[in-house]
């Protein structure tokens, strides 16, 4: 059996969802409290970012104990109650498995540092570092105590890469998945999993192909098969997703091919780099629609033809809010938010909603660098100053690009701290909370539209399972595609701009049926005029 293609995942950043203790940090009991809200929305699975014990140097992606709960978030009893209560709503959980690295405070690293050779082989230690750069800036190698050796950390220096070549490491990590399976967990998200395959002999990054020497190594597929077989692959109804850093379609096809027994699906990020200048995140340019459209079409078509499966998403805890990046929010927040939603929820793959997206939350619009806490932002700010940018220029870039943009507390109502906490929130609330909050939006335009999209996917096999084909490929303004299943066809037109546009309609759709739109329908004909940020889904007749 394979996973259910009708399912929709909702991502919760636990630190920022709902605080029930007043410590300023969201907690598991807060999630329990909000389950009726999530059941109303109609989602099937909740992906939780890490809530395990951690020194929080990278907000929990630096794990010091994989099978316990950070007391800030609650207890194991809370966790069990949360899983059990969610099941009464038919909601399952997807946990974040950060297996490329662990915190340097994890006992494995501590024992290694203390000289235990068994644990030293858990890490990647070398006498001479390569030229690899940490994703958070600076060298990816730091001195390993005073041994004269260096340990690898592709992320922060407190996140030591694990040595997957060592079978004992693999066994420990497989045990972690099984521990959580034992608690009733059905879903797993594997953090930067395509980076786990390091060669025995490490080489400098090749300059010409721009691809780091440690990405998508063929051995990753073998490791995933082992992981699958030893753990979640034993559950018929498991659903897994691998986060793939700088990956390729070819690899994602392999990772997600049903008969290879690796993962259910993959996340890739190419479509969220279309506003990077020359591939550099810390820059400010408008998004490139042509590239975005081509990426969606190329991936959509190839994954469909070869039967691969992708996770579809606009937002997550590492990305600024898509509304700020792609939409004229001053004039068309509702239209833009609903159009973006339809452009992935009606497409082929599993849609992921990031908390607050369903109410059209925006970037927080912080005024000062002091409001940011993310290690990546703080390092990037310093780097930009060193490169000669003024403080103002650097702050403008951080404001647009910081990961904290999506990590601000969920906006529940217009009371103090947006109803998130009675204490001081760990990260400031976004400026918009009095206008944009759950209480208001539940009867607004965006939330009901998400509900409808989720409902349609459940009801219509065409949406859940249909093939994907690009449409209007040459359009400079609309991103459109067709879905097809057993002779049924659906055309989805998405106007990515605030200007109207008239297009011709193929005859099968001229007297088709409007399935969904974010505007009142004007009826169908030989041509159709799309309003600003309009989305329009038409079922073909006959
Ligand atoms: O992110 C992986 C990753 O590559 C991101 O750091 C991405 O490059 C960056 O956010 C783009 O600006 C995962 C987690 O999602 C992230 O939160 C962690 O910090 C990271 O792994 C390390 O575990």
Coordinates of C-alpha atoms and ligand atoms in Angstrom, one line a residue:
X1 CA 0.0 0.0 0.0
X2 CA 1.1 3.5 -0.6
X3 CA 0.3 6.7 1.3
X4 CA -3.0 8.5 0.8
X5 CA -2.7 11.2 -1.9
X6 CA -5.8 13.0 -0.6
X7 CA -3.9 14.1 2.5
X8 CA -2.9 17.6 3.3
X9 CA -0.2 18.5 5.8
X10 CA -0.2 21.4 8.2
X11 CA 3.1 22.6 9.6
X12 CA 3.3 23.9 13.1
X13 CA 6.4 25.6 14.5
X14 CA 5.7 24.6 18.1
X15 CA 7.6 27.4 19.6
X16 CA 5.2 29.9 18.0
X17 CA 1.8 28.3 17.9
X18 CA 0.1 28.6 21.3
X19 CA 1.6 29.1 24.8
X20 CA -0.5 27.7 27.6
X21 CA 2.0 28.3 30.5
X22 CA 3.0 31.9 30.0
X23 CA 6.7 31.2 29.5
X24 CA 6.5 32.9 26.1
X25 CA 7.1 29.7 24.2
X26 CA 4.4 27.7 22.5
X27 CA 3.8 24.2 23.8
X28 CA 2.2 20.8 23.2
X29 CA -0.8 21.6 25.3
X30 CA -1.3 24.7 23.1
X31 CA -1.5 22.4 20.1
X32 CA -4.0 20.1 21.9
X33 CA -6.1 23.3 22.5
X34 CA -6.1 24.1 18.8
X35 CA -6.9 20.7 17.4
X36 CA -10.6 21.6 16.9
X37 CA -9.5 24.6 14.8
X38 CA -7.3 22.3 12.7
X39 CA -10.0 19.7 12.4
X40 CA -12.3 22.5 11.1
X41 CA -9.7 23.4 8.5
X42 CA -9.7 19.8 7.4
X43 CA -6.0 18.9 7.5
X44 CA -4.9 15.3 7.9
X45 CA -1.4 15.5 9.4
X46 CA 0.5 17.9 11.5
X47 CA 4.3 18.3 10.9
X48 CA 5.9 19.5 14.0
X49 CA 9.3 21.2 13.9
X50 CA 11.7 19.8 16.6
X51 CA 10.5 19.9 20.2
X52 CA 13.3 17.7 21.6
X53 CA 15.8 18.7 24.2
X54 CA 18.2 21.2 22.6
X55 CA 20.4 24.1 23.4
X56 CA 18.4 26.0 20.8
X57 CA 21.3 27.4 18.9
X58 CA 19.3 26.6 15.7
X59 CA 15.9 26.6 17.3
X60 CA 15.8 22.9 18.0
X61 CA 17.5 21.6 14.9
X62 CA 20.4 21.1 17.3
X63 CA 19.1 18.1 19.1
X64 CA 20.7 16.8 22.3
X65 CA 18.3 14.0 22.9
X66 CA 16.2 12.4 20.1
X67 CA 13.6 10.6 22.3
X68 CA 12.6 13.1 24.9
X69 CA 10.6 16.4 25.1
X70 CA 12.2 19.7 25.8
X71 CA 10.4 20.7 29.1
X72 CA 9.7 24.2 27.6
X73 CA 7.2 22.4 25.3
X74 CA 5.7 20.0 27.9
X75 CA 6.1 16.3 28.9
X76 CA 5.9 12.9 27.3
X77 CA 2.4 12.6 28.8
X78 CA 1.4 15.7 27.0
X79 CA 2.8 14.3 23.8
X80 CA 0.8 11.1 24.2
X81 CA -2.3 13.0 25.0
X82 CA -1.8 15.2 22.0
X83 CA -1.4 12.2 19.6
X84 CA -4.4 10.4 21.2
X85 CA -6.7 13.5 21.0
X86 CA -5.6 14.2 17.4
X87 CA -6.5 10.7 16.4
X88 CA -10.1 11.4 17.5
X89 CA -10.1 14.1 14.8
X90 CA -8.4 11.7 12.3
X91 CA -5.3 13.8 12.5
X92 CA -1.8 12.2 12.6
X93 CA 1.6 13.6 13.3
X94 CA 4.7 14.0 11.3
X95 CA 7.9 14.5 13.3
X96 CA 11.0 16.2 12.3
X97 CA 14.0 13.8 12.2
X98 CA 17.2 15.8 12.2
X99 CA 19.7 13.0 11.3
X100 CA 22.4 14.8 9.3
X101 CA 23.7 16.2 12.6
X102 CA 23.2 16.4 16.3
X103 CA 24.0 19.0 18.9
X104 CA 27.5 19.1 20.2
X105 CA 25.8 18.8 23.6
X106 CA 24.4 15.4 22.7
X107 CA 26.0 12.7 24.8
X108 CA 27.5 11.1 21.7
X109 CA 29.5 14.2 20.9
X110 CA 30.4 14.7 24.6
X111 CA 31.7 11.1 24.9
X112 CA 33.6 11.5 21.7
X113 CA 35.2 14.7 23.0
X114 CA 36.1 12.9 26.2
X115 CA 38.2 10.5 24.0
X116 CA 35.9 7.5 23.5
X117 CA 36.8 6.1 20.1
X118 CA 33.5 4.3 19.7
X119 CA 31.7 7.7 19.7
X120 CA 34.5 9.5 17.8
X121 CA 33.5 7.3 14.9
X122 CA 30.0 8.8 15.2
X123 CA 31.3 12.0 13.7
X124 CA 33.3 13.2 10.8
X125 CA 36.8 14.0 12.0
X126 CA 39.7 14.9 9.8
X127 CA 43.2 16.1 10.2
X128 CA 42.9 18.6 7.4
X129 CA 39.7 20.5 6.6
X130 CA 38.3 20.8 3.1
X131 CA 37.1 24.1 1.7
X132 CA 33.4 23.4 2.6
X133 CA 31.4 26.3 3.9
X134 CA 28.8 26.1 6.6
X135 CA 25.3 27.0 5.4
X136 CA 25.2 29.5 8.1
X137 CA 28.5 31.2 7.1
X138 CA 32.2 30.5 7.7
X139 CA 34.1 27.2 7.5
X140 CA 32.2 23.9 7.9
X141 CA 35.1 22.6 10.1
X142 CA 35.9 23.5 13.7
X143 CA 38.7 22.2 16.0
X144 CA 37.7 19.0 17.7
X145 CA 38.7 19.8 21.3
X146 CA 42.4 20.0 21.5
X147 CA 43.1 16.9 19.5
X148 CA 44.4 18.8 16.5
X149 CA 41.6 17.3 14.4
X150 CA 38.6 19.0 13.0
X151 CA 34.9 18.0 13.0
X152 CA 32.5 18.6 10.2
X153 CA 29.4 20.8 10.7
X154 CA 27.6 21.8 7.5
X155 CA 25.4 24.1 9.6
X156 CA 26.2 25.8 12.9
X157 CA 29.3 24.8 14.7
X158 CA 27.1 23.3 17.5
X159 CA 25.5 21.0 14.9
X160 CA 28.1 18.2 14.3
X161 CA 27.5 16.1 11.2
X162 CA 26.9 12.4 11.9
X163 CA 28.9 9.7 10.2
X164 CA 26.3 7.6 8.4
X165 CA 29.1 5.3 7.1
X166 CA 29.2 3.9 10.6
X167 CA 26.5 1.2 11.0
X168 CA 26.2 1.9 14.7
X169 CA 25.1 5.5 13.9
X170 CA 22.5 4.2 11.5
X171 CA 21.2 1.7 14.0
X172 CA 20.9 4.5 16.7
X173 CA 19.0 6.7 14.3
X174 CA 16.7 3.9 13.1
X175 CA 15.9 3.3 16.8
X176 CA 14.8 6.9 17.1
X177 CA 12.2 6.5 14.3
X178 CA 10.9 3.3 15.9
X179 CA 10.7 5.0 19.3
X180 CA 8.3 7.5 17.9
X181 CA 6.4 4.9 15.8
X182 CA 5.8 3.2 19.1
X183 CA 4.1 6.4 20.3
X184 CA 1.7 6.3 17.3
X185 CA 3.5 8.6 15.0
X186 CA 2.8 8.0 11.3
X187 CA 4.7 10.7 9.5
X188 CA 8.4 11.6 9.4
X189 CA 10.1 14.6 7.8
X190 CA 13.8 14.0 7.3
X191 CA 15.9 17.2 7.6
X192 CA 18.5 17.8 4.9
X193 CA 18.5 14.1 4.3
X194 CA 20.3 14.3 0.9
X195 CA 23.4 15.6 2.7
X196 CA 24.0 12.4 4.8
X197 CA 26.2 10.6 2.3
X198 CA 29.7 11.7 2.8
X199 CA 32.6 9.9 1.0
X200 CA 35.4 8.4 3.0
X201 CA 37.9 10.7 1.2
X202 CA 36.5 14.2 1.3
X203 CA 37.5 16.6 -1.5
X204 CA 37.1 20.3 -2.0
X205 CA 33.9 21.5 -3.7
X206 CA 34.3 21.5 -7.5
X207 CA 34.3 25.1 -8.7
X208 CA 32.7 24.4 -12.1
X209 CA 29.5 22.5 -11.4
X210 CA 28.4 24.6 -8.5
X211 CA 27.3 21.6 -6.6
X212 CA 28.7 20.9 -3.2
X213 CA 30.7 17.7 -2.9
X214 CA 28.4 16.2 -0.3
X215 CA 24.9 16.5 -2.0
X216 CA 22.8 13.7 -3.4
X217 CA 25.6 11.1 -3.3
X218 CA 24.4 7.8 -4.6
X219 CA 24.9 6.2 -1.2
X220 CA 22.0 8.3 0.2
X221 CA 19.6 6.1 -1.7
X222 CA 21.0 3.0 0.0
X223 CA 20.8 4.6 3.4
X224 CA 17.2 5.6 2.8
X225 CA 16.3 2.0 1.8
X226 CA 17.9 0.8 5.0
X227 CA 16.0 3.4 7.0
X228 CA 12.7 2.5 5.3
X229 CA 13.2 -1.2 5.9
X230 CA 14.2 -0.9 9.5
X231 CA 11.4 1.5 10.5
X232 CA 8.5 3.4 8.9
X233 CA 8.4 1.0 5.8
X234 CA 6.8 -1.5 8.2
X235 CA 3.7 0.7 8.5
X236 CA 1.3 0.6 5.6
X237 CA 0.0 4.1 6.4
X238 CA 3.3 5.9 7.0
X239 CA 4.0 9.1 5.1
X240 CA 7.5 10.5 4.8
X241 CA 9.1 13.5 3.2
X242 CA 12.8 14.2 2.7
X243 CA 14.0 17.7 2.7
X244 CA 16.4 18.0 -0.2
X245 CA 19.0 20.7 -0.3
X246 CA 20.0 21.8 -3.8
X247 CA 18.7 18.6 -5.4
X248 CA 17.8 17.5 -8.9
X249 CA 14.6 16.1 -10.5
X250 CA 16.4 12.9 -11.3
X251 CA 17.3 12.3 -7.7
X252 CA 13.8 13.3 -6.4
X253 CA 12.3 10.7 -8.8
X254 CA 14.5 8.1 -7.3
X255 CA 13.9 9.2 -3.7
X256 CA 10.1 9.1 -4.2
X257 CA 9.7 6.1 -6.6
X258 CA 7.2 3.7 -5.0
X259 CA 9.0 0.6 -6.0
X260 CA 12.4 1.8 -4.5
X261 CA 11.0 2.0 -1.0
X262 CA 12.9 5.1 0.0
X263 CA 10.5 8.0 0.8
X264 CA 6.9 9.0 0.0
X265 CA 8.0 12.4 -1.4
X266 CA 10.5 15.2 -1.4
X267 CA 10.8 18.9 -0.7
X268 CA 12.9 20.9 -3.1
X269 CA 13.5 24.6 -3.0
X270 CA 14.2 25.8 -6.5
X271 CA 11.0 27.7 -6.8
X272 CA 11.8 29.6 -3.6
X273 CA 15.1 30.9 -5.0
X274 CA 13.5 32.9 -7.9
X275 CA 14.1 36.1 -6.0
X276 CA 17.7 35.4 -5.3
X277 CA 20.2 37.6 -7.3
X278 CA 22.7 35.3 -9.0
X279 CA 21.7 32.5 -6.6
X280 CA 22.5 34.6 -3.5
X281 CA 19.8 34.7 -0.8
X282 CA 21.0 38.0 0.8
X283 CA 20.0 40.2 -2.0
X284 CA 16.8 42.2 -3.0
X285 CA 15.3 41.6 -6.5
X286 CA 11.7 41.1 -7.6
X287 CA 10.9 37.5 -8.3
X288 CA 11.4 36.1 -11.8
X289 CA 8.1 34.8 -13.0
X290 CA 9.5 33.0 -16.1
X291 CA 11.9 31.0 -14.0
X292 CA 9.2 30.2 -11.4
X293 CA 6.8 29.1 -14.1
X294 CA 9.4 27.0 -15.9
X295 CA 10.4 25.3 -12.7
X296 CA 6.9 24.4 -11.8
X297 CA 6.3 23.0 -15.3
X298 CA 9.5 21.1 -15.6
X299 CA 9.2 19.5 -12.2
X300 CA 5.4 19.0 -12.5
X301 CA 5.6 17.3 -15.9
X302 CA 8.6 15.1 -15.2
X303 CA 7.4 14.0 -11.8
X304 CA 4.0 13.2 -13.3
X305 CA 5.4 11.3 -16.3
X306 CA 7.8 9.2 -14.3
X307 CA 5.4 8.7 -11.3
X308 CA 7.5 10.6 -8.7
X309 CA 5.8 12.6 -6.0
X310 CA 6.6 16.1 -4.6
X311 CA 5.6 18.0 -1.5
X312 CA 4.0 21.3 -2.7
X313 CA 4.5 24.4 -0.6
X314 CA 5.0 28.1 -0.6
X315 CA 6.0 28.6 3.0
X316 CA 7.9 27.0 5.8
X317 CA 9.8 27.9 8.9
X318 CA 12.9 28.8 6.8
X319 CA 11.2 31.1 4.3
X320 CA 9.9 34.6 4.4
X321 CA 6.1 34.6 3.9
X322 CA 5.2 34.0 0.2
X323 CA 2.7 36.8 0.3
X324 CA 5.4 39.3 0.8
X325 CA 7.5 37.8 -1.9
X326 CA 5.1 37.2 -4.7
X327 CA 2.0 39.4 -4.2
X328 CA 1.1 43.1 -4.2
X329 CA -0.2 42.7 -0.6
X330 CA -1.2 46.4 -0.3
X331 CA -3.9 46.0 -2.9
X332 CA -4.6 42.3 -3.3
X333 CA -3.7 40.3 -0.2
X334 CA -6.9 38.2 -0.3
X335 CA -6.8 37.5 -4.0
X336 CA -3.0 36.8 -4.0
X337 CA -3.2 34.5 -1.0
X338 CA -6.1 32.4 -2.5
X339 CA -4.4 32.3 -5.9
X340 CA -1.1 31.0 -4.5
X341 CA -3.1 28.4 -2.5
X342 CA -5.0 27.1 -5.5
X343 CA -1.8 27.1 -7.6
X344 CA -0.4 24.3 -5.5
X345 CA -3.5 22.7 -3.9
X346 CA -4.9 21.9 -7.3
X347 CA -1.6 20.6 -8.5
X348 CA -0.1 17.2 -8.4
X349 CA 1.7 16.4 -5.1
X350 CA 1.0 16.7 -1.4
X351 CA 0.2 20.2 -0.3
X352 CA 1.7 21.6 2.9
X353 CA 0.3 24.6 4.7
X354 CA 2.5 26.5 7.1
X355 CA 0.8 27.8 10.2
X356 CA -0.7 31.3 9.6
X357 CA -0.7 30.8 5.8
X358 CA -4.4 29.9 6.0
X359 CA -5.2 33.3 7.4
X360 CA -2.8 35.2 5.1
X361 CA -0.2 36.1 7.7
X362 CA 2.6 38.5 6.6
X363 CA 6.2 39.1 7.5
X364 CA 6.4 40.9 10.9
X365 CA 8.0 44.1 9.6
X366 CA 10.5 44.4 12.5
X367 CA 12.2 47.8 13.0
X368 CA 15.5 46.8 14.3
X369 CA 18.2 44.1 14.1
X370 CA 17.6 43.5 17.9
X371 CA 14.3 41.9 17.1
X372 CA 15.9 39.0 15.2
X373 CA 17.1 35.9 16.9
X374 CA 17.9 33.4 14.1
X375 CA 21.5 32.4 14.0
X376 CA 21.5 32.6 10.1
X377 CA 20.2 36.2 10.1
X378 CA 22.6 37.3 12.7
X379 CA 25.6 35.8 10.9
X380 CA 24.3 37.1 7.5
X381 CA 23.9 40.7 8.9
X382 CA 27.5 40.6 10.1
X383 CA 28.7 39.3 6.8
X384 CA 26.9 42.0 4.9
X385 CA 28.4 44.7 7.1
X386 CA 31.8 43.2 6.5
X387 CA 31.2 43.2 2.8
X388 CA 30.6 47.0 2.9
X389 CA 26.8 47.3 3.1
X390 CA 25.5 50.0 5.3
X391 CA 23.5 49.0 8.5
X392 CA 20.3 50.2 6.7
X393 CA 21.0 48.2 3.6
X394 CA 21.7 45.1 5.5
X395 CA 18.6 45.5 7.7
X396 CA 16.5 45.9 4.6
X397 CA 17.7 42.6 3.3
X398 CA 17.3 40.9 6.6
X399 CA 13.7 42.2 6.8
X400 CA 12.9 40.6 3.5
X401 CA 14.9 37.4 3.8
X402 CA 15.2 36.4 7.5
X403 CA 13.9 33.0 8.5
X404 CA 12.3 34.8 11.5
X405 CA 9.8 36.2 9.1
X406 CA 7.8 33.0 9.3
X407 CA 8.6 32.1 12.9
X408 CA 6.7 34.9 14.6
X409 CA 3.9 33.7 16.9
X410 CA 0.6 32.6 15.4
X411 CA -1.9 35.5 15.3
X412 CA -5.0 34.2 17.1
X413 CA -6.9 37.4 17.9
X414 CA -6.3 41.2 18.3
X415 CA -5.6 41.1 22.1
X416 CA -2.1 41.7 23.5
X417 CA 0.4 39.4 22.0
X418 CA -2.2 38.2 19.5
X419 CA -3.6 35.7 21.9
X420 CA -0.4 33.7 21.7
X421 CA 0.9 34.1 25.2
X422 CA 0.2 35.9 28.5
X423 CA 3.9 36.2 29.0
X424 CA 6.6 37.8 26.8
X425 CA 6.8 36.0 23.5
X426 CA 10.2 34.5 22.6
X427 CA 10.0 36.3 19.3
X428 CA 8.1 39.5 18.7
X429 CA 4.6 39.4 17.3
X430 CA 4.1 40.7 13.7
X431 CA 2.9 44.2 13.3
X432 CA -0.2 43.2 11.4
X433 CA -1.9 41.1 14.2
X434 CA -4.7 43.5 14.9
X435 CA -5.9 43.2 11.3
X436 CA -4.8 39.7 10.5
X437 CA -5.8 37.1 13.0
X438 CA -7.7 33.8 13.2
X439 CA -10.7 35.4 14.9
X440 CA -11.2 37.8 12.0
X441 CA -10.1 35.6 9.1
X442 CA -12.2 32.6 9.9
X443 CA -15.0 34.4 8.2
X444 CA -12.8 36.3 5.8
X445 CA -11.7 35.3 2.3
X446 CA -8.6 33.2 2.8
X447 CA -9.4 30.6 5.5
X448 CA -12.7 29.4 3.9
X449 CA -10.9 29.1 0.5
X450 CA -8.3 26.8 2.1
X451 CA -11.0 24.8 3.6
X452 CA -12.6 24.4 0.2
X453 CA -9.3 23.4 -1.5
X454 CA -8.8 20.7 1.2
X455 CA -12.3 19.4 0.8
X456 CA -12.0 19.3 -3.0
X457 CA -8.8 17.2 -2.9
X458 CA -10.6 14.7 -0.6
X459 CA -13.6 14.5 -2.9
X460 CA -12.0 14.5 -6.3
X461 CA -9.6 11.7 -7.3
X462 CA -8.8 14.0 -10.3
X463 CA -7.1 16.5 -7.9
X464 CA -5.5 13.9 -5.7
X465 CA -4.3 11.5 -8.4
X466 CA -4.5 13.1 -11.8
X467 CA -1.6 13.7 -14.1
X468 CA 0.0 17.1 -14.6
X469 CA 0.5 18.9 -17.9
X470 CA 1.7 22.4 -18.5
X471 CA -0.8 24.8 -20.1
X472 CA -0.3 28.3 -21.6
X473 CA 3.4 27.7 -21.3
X474 CA 4.4 30.9 -23.1
X475 CA 2.2 33.2 -21.0
X476 CA 4.2 35.9 -19.2
X477 CA 1.5 36.4 -16.6
X478 CA -0.3 33.2 -15.9
X479 CA 0.9 29.9 -14.5
X480 CA -1.6 27.3 -15.7
X481 CA -1.8 23.5 -15.8
X482 CA -4.1 20.7 -16.7
X483 CA -4.9 17.7 -14.6
X484 CA -6.3 14.5 -16.1
X485 CA -7.6 11.2 -14.7
X486 CA -9.7 8.6 -16.5
X487 CA -10.8 11.1 -19.2
X488 CA -11.7 13.8 -16.7
X489 CA -9.9 17.1 -17.2
X490 CA -9.3 20.1 -15.1
X491 CA -7.7 23.4 -16.2
X492 CA -6.2 25.6 -13.5
X493 CA -5.4 29.2 -14.5
X494 CA -3.4 31.4 -12.1
X495 CA -2.8 35.1 -12.8
X496 CA 0.4 36.0 -11.0
X497 CA 0.0 39.8 -11.4
X498 CA -2.3 42.6 -10.4
X499 CA -3.4 43.3 -14.0
X500 CA -6.2 41.9 -15.9
X501 CA -5.5 39.6 -18.9
X502 CA -7.7 38.0 -21.5
X503 CA -6.8 34.5 -22.9
X504 CA -8.4 32.1 -25.3
X505 CA -10.1 29.1 -23.9
X506 CA -9.9 25.6 -25.6
X507 CA -13.3 24.4 -26.7
X508 CA -13.5 21.6 -24.1
X509 CA -13.5 24.3 -21.5
X510 CA -15.7 26.9 -23.1
X511 CA -18.8 25.1 -22.0
X512 CA -17.1 23.4 -19.0
X513 CA -17.9 24.0 -15.4
X514 CA -16.2 26.4 -13.0
X515 CA -15.0 24.3 -10.1
X516 CA -13.5 27.1 -8.1
X517 CA -12.4 30.7 -8.4
X518 CA -11.4 33.5 -6.0
X519 CA -13.8 35.9 -7.9
X520 CA -17.4 35.6 -8.8
X521 CA -17.6 33.9 -12.1
X522 CA -18.4 35.8 -15.3
X523 CA -19.3 32.7 -17.1
X524 CA -17.1 30.9 -19.7
X525 CA -16.7 31.6 -23.4
X526 CA -14.2 31.6 -26.3
X527 CA -12.1 34.0 -24.3
X528 CA -11.8 34.6 -20.6
X529 CA -10.7 37.6 -18.7
X530 CA -8.7 37.0 -15.6
X531 CA -8.8 39.6 -12.9
X532 CA -5.9 40.6 -10.7
X533 CA -4.4 37.5 -9.1
X534 CA -7.4 35.5 -10.2
X535 CA -7.4 31.8 -9.9
X536 CA -9.9 29.8 -12.0
X537 CA -10.3 26.1 -12.1
X538 CA -12.5 24.7 -14.9
X539 CA -13.7 21.2 -15.4
X540 CA -13.9 20.2 -19.1
X541 CA -17.2 19.1 -20.3
X542 CA -17.7 15.5 -21.5
Ligands
LIG1 O1 17.1 23.5 6.6 C1 18.0 23.2 5.6 C2 18.5 24.3 4.8 O2 19.2 24.0 3.9 C3 18.1 25.6 5.2 O3 19.0 26.0 6.1 C4 18.1 26.5 4.0 O4 19.2 26.4 3.3 C5 18.0 27.9 4.5 O5 17.0 28.0 5.5 C6 17.7 28.8 3.4 O6 17.8 30.1 3.9 C7 16.9 22.6 7.6 C8 15.9 23.1 8.6 O7 14.6 23.3 7.9 C9 16.4 24.4 9.1 O8 15.5 25.0 10.0 C10 17.7 24.0 9.9 O9 18.3 25.2 10.4 C11 18.7 23.2 9.0 O10 18.0 22.2 8.3 C12 19.7 22.6 9.9 O11 19.1 21.5 10.6

